[in-house]
Amino acid sequence: MGKRLCEDLQLVPSFPLERGLDFPLECGLDFPWSAALTNDRLDQLRGAAKAKRHNARTIAALTGNPGCSRRAVLDAAGVDKLGLADRLGFPGSFGQSRFALSRGNAFEAMLKADDCALLRSVLGADDAVGYQDLNADSLGDRHARTVRVLTDAQAALIDHPLLTLDVAGQTVYLEPDLVAYAHHGRLQVVEIKSFAIVDDQAESAKVSAAAVQAAVYVLALRELLERLGQDPALVSHEVVLVCPENFSLNPKAVVLDVRKQLSTLRRQLSRLSSVTALIEALPEGVSFDLALDPEQLITALRHIEPRYAPECLSACELSVYCRHEATGGTAALGRTVREALGGIETVTEVLDLAAGRREPSEEQTEAAALLRAALRLRTEALAATS
Amino acid sequence: MSTLTALARAQAVAAGRAQPIATVRHLHVHDHPLVLIPIAMAGEANAPLAAMIGTEPASPRLLVVRQPRNRDDRFAFFADLAEELLPYLESFATETEEVPVDRGKDVRLRYLDAPQIWLPNPAGVDFLRLLGRSTRFRTVDGEHPVPAGVPLLGRWLTYLAGSAEVPGSSLLLTAVQALTLHWATGQSSAEDAQLGALLAWIESGAAAAREAENGPVAGPATDPDFDNRVLAPLIERSAPELPEVLRELLLPTWDRMWRTLNLLRRLPAGERVRLRWDSDRDAYTAFAEYVAEGGAPQPRRDGAVAAAARLQRLESAAARYAVQRAFDDPLVLAEYRLSGAAFAGVVTLANPNRVDDRGKRPVLRPRIMVHTTEPVRMEPGTSLTSPARTAQKARVVSVAPAGDGFDVLLELSGGMGRKLVAEPGSVPEVGERLVLTTLSEAYRPGGSLPDPSDTPWTHGGPPEPATDPSDATDLSAAAD
Ligand code: SF4
């Protein structure tokens, strides 16, 4: 069991998403990518490499910067962004510590040992609640079984269901990292995390990341029920987070209301510019095949607009490259800095407007006046003391 | 982010060097600080891996947990840390001074000095807070005894982490926050969180900062890559060279910590920094006494009254700190001028001996006219203060457009002596340049709170004594 759990926690998919799977479509799922044009085009964009698979984490990250077309296209095509960044000479580090992995595994294994005895007790589920692990099945089987099990589950813990989600016109599989808990006719998402809850408090960044990920699962489960003609509201917006308590490995379950995350997620997913349109607009021959020269790859990247922000540094594998490209822009300094500078695009423009070397455009007038006053005050205060 | 600081960031981009955003130092830098760099074991709930600690740049002491998941190793580390930290913390509880209280009717004692601990970054403070939480409830006897000094270490760490939340306190400081308070870099604040890159922006420039990004981290989190490639194999085979590897990892940060201190020492201290250090010494005195009297560990969570009182203290400290920084530093005050909460001008008329005799007793109420070219957003009746004469109030009588700006008529009270004639120099003279602001150092009393033992049941009732039965055994459970 330990080894399998280990795979689940990895960021790297344990099996590739490949085109042309003999996928059972009997449940009426809709796969937009089967449109021949886009499909071939995606392969071409990606080159010979196998496609990277989405998981709740990458979708959460995707919505973290919904305005970025570059990321949307690369992710849709399953391009290995880490490899791409490496090839461009701007490697990022997005590894996960072995120590963190092994603790996470140990915690999860402990919860699921003896037919999930501990997990049951922390959830307050009785022994009549069955446990089904869908992990062992092949991809196609797994999704079919997920659908079957979820539709007639009355009281069960369903581990590793395979879910899908529509992201910017693309259906993506979610790396299953959750337990769906069916009880009293409702479905609840259970997320097991290995960060500690100390005195009922946990690191807020980790909790909010877990909440967004859980919201991705809730959304995917709801979409699934909807496709099956069932009531999506059967999936609870209250998710259960199971974490080690204090400085022990004793589990503690807390309920998170993810309604806010759900609506943000829905809004941001709907705002994600249609990837299909973006891809179709790309000139013939654009490719991110990692076998290409770095210069060719850079030329290809220039065709898709980025939207770099410092948040990218912790969320996107391409960030060191995009940061380099964004040098000299105020956006690279962070949203609040850019806003404080009146939304002016580049540092040069800011300094020229502040020094009065440049005529402001109509909509820059107000910002320019503020910048001029700021420069005057700054110079005055610094001159008085030096 | 104020526009002034944002502009400094833009200038830093163009210059390729960090730019000053303060003209004076806004924190106390101790002559004998203690530097502490904690490193955590990834994945564990707040398990230490190592720490570099000391008061001499040339002789850091390295503490290492050779098997981070072994309970005994971990507590031996805590004992070592206590051995380094406690003598330092207690060394200032010696000489005292008398501070008058109750309008001079009484005195209380205050230690002449207090400790000052420097960490690389705020994440280190969080780490210490949790270390405090995991050690302060331990006992040196009973079922799971811990080495002497460990429970006391826990109380001190908890106290220090709490003091770091008080705006303007200098008992526990971080290099990252201290540097970003005085310099703006040409990168985002997210990138500033990395001490190596931040310091490089100040010392050498943009290119060196990029270089430093790939260097060793300042903790407490380690680099996952380092964990997987270097650390894991060493720990697995209990390699004897582990301390040496960790020393190499930590030395660059150790060096940067002392360079940070030197940079800050070169700035002249703000006038009111002293006052805040006085408060720090008061706070230290109170806690050192509490500990000396065998004080119980701080509760797991504050009770309702204690939490409300703490919030009130933090809010008033924040207000005081903001005002004092502005009064100490024209560059900080400039931010208020930009936002319309202050303006600078020149005195054009002065009537220093004007007496208002409409009331029961005649009072000295000089009036001055100040001409300014800056926008004035204050209504008549608003009370203003000039950082040059903080004991004096200037009430806005009228604001009238004049020439390229405004004429502001002000009526002065206070800070001019007790007679009906103003003390020389206490009323601004014609030609003097003034900055006037709505900021005020005046004491703002907080609301009164009940005694904790009278906490109403609606707020949870009186707090329970601080014990922690919930995890009396947990560390041993996590040990394997
Ligand atoms: S790093 Fe680049 S590709 Fe990734 S989200 Fe940011 S701008 Fe888009």
mmCIF file with all atom_site columns, C-alpha atoms and ligand atoms in Angstrom, chain A residues 65 68 70-71 306-308 312 316 318-319 322, ligand 1:
data_model
loop_
_atom_site.group_PDB
_atom_site.id
_atom_site.type_symbol
_atom_site.label_atom_id
_atom_site.label_alt_id
_atom_site.label_comp_id
_atom_site.label_asym_id
_atom_site.label_entity_id
_atom_site.label_seq_id
_atom_site.pdbx_PDB_ins_code
_atom_site.Cartn_x
_atom_site.Cartn_y
_atom_site.Cartn_z
_atom_site.occupancy
_atom_site.B_iso_or_equiv
_atom_site.pdbx_formal_charge
_atom_site.auth_seq_id
_atom_site.auth_comp_id
_atom_site.auth_asym_id
_atom_site.auth_atom_id
_atom_site.pdbx_PDB_model_num
ATOM   1  C  CA  . ASN A 1 65  ? -3.455 33.556 -13.050 1.00 0.00 ? 65  ASN A CA  1
ATOM   2  C  CA  . CYS A 1 68  ? -2.370 34.094 -18.874 1.00 0.00 ? 68  CYS A CA  1
ATOM   3  C  CA  . ARG A 1 70  ? 0.546  31.255 -22.474 1.00 0.00 ? 70  ARG A CA  1
ATOM   4  C  CA  . ARG A 1 71  ? -0.012 28.968 -19.560 1.00 0.00 ? 71  ARG A CA  1
ATOM   5  C  CA  . PRO A 1 306 ? 2.024  35.845 -21.034 1.00 0.00 ? 306 PRO A CA  1
ATOM   6  C  CA  . ARG A 1 307 ? 0.758  37.745 -18.047 1.00 0.00 ? 307 ARG A CA  1
ATOM   7  C  CA  . TYR A 1 308 ? 3.615  37.607 -15.627 1.00 0.00 ? 308 TYR A CA  1
ATOM   8  C  CA  . CYS A 1 312 ? 3.865  33.017 -10.930 1.00 0.00 ? 312 CYS A CA  1
ATOM   9  C  CA  . CYS A 1 316 ? 4.199  28.166 -12.691 1.00 0.00 ? 316 CYS A CA  1
ATOM   10 C  CA  . LEU A 1 318 ? 7.934  28.757 -16.598 1.00 0.00 ? 318 LEU A CA  1
ATOM   11 C  CA  . SER A 1 319 ? 8.124  31.677 -14.195 1.00 0.00 ? 319 SER A CA  1
ATOM   12 C  CA  . CYS A 1 322 ? 8.621  34.857 -17.949 1.00 0.00 ? 322 CYS A CA  1
HETATM 13 S  S1  . SF4 C 2 .   ? 4.975  32.134 -15.501 1.00 0.00 ? 1   SF4 C S1  1
HETATM 14 FE FE1 . SF4 C 2 .   ? 4.540  32.772 -17.570 1.00 0.00 ? 1   SF4 C FE1 1
HETATM 15 S  S2  . SF4 C 2 .   ? 3.342  31.160 -18.474 1.00 0.00 ? 1   SF4 C S2  1
HETATM 16 FE FE2 . SF4 C 2 .   ? 3.340  30.831 -16.280 1.00 0.00 ? 1   SF4 C FE2 1
HETATM 17 S  S3  . SF4 C 2 .   ? 1.461  31.833 -15.634 1.00 0.00 ? 1   SF4 C S3  1
HETATM 18 FE FE3 . SF4 C 2 .   ? 3.100  33.305 -15.381 1.00 0.00 ? 1   SF4 C FE3 1
HETATM 19 S  S4  . SF4 C 2 .   ? 3.125  34.450 -17.287 1.00 0.00 ? 1   SF4 C S4  1
HETATM 20 FE FE4 . SF4 C 2 .   ? 1.921  32.620 -17.636 1.00 0.00 ? 1   SF4 C FE4 1
#
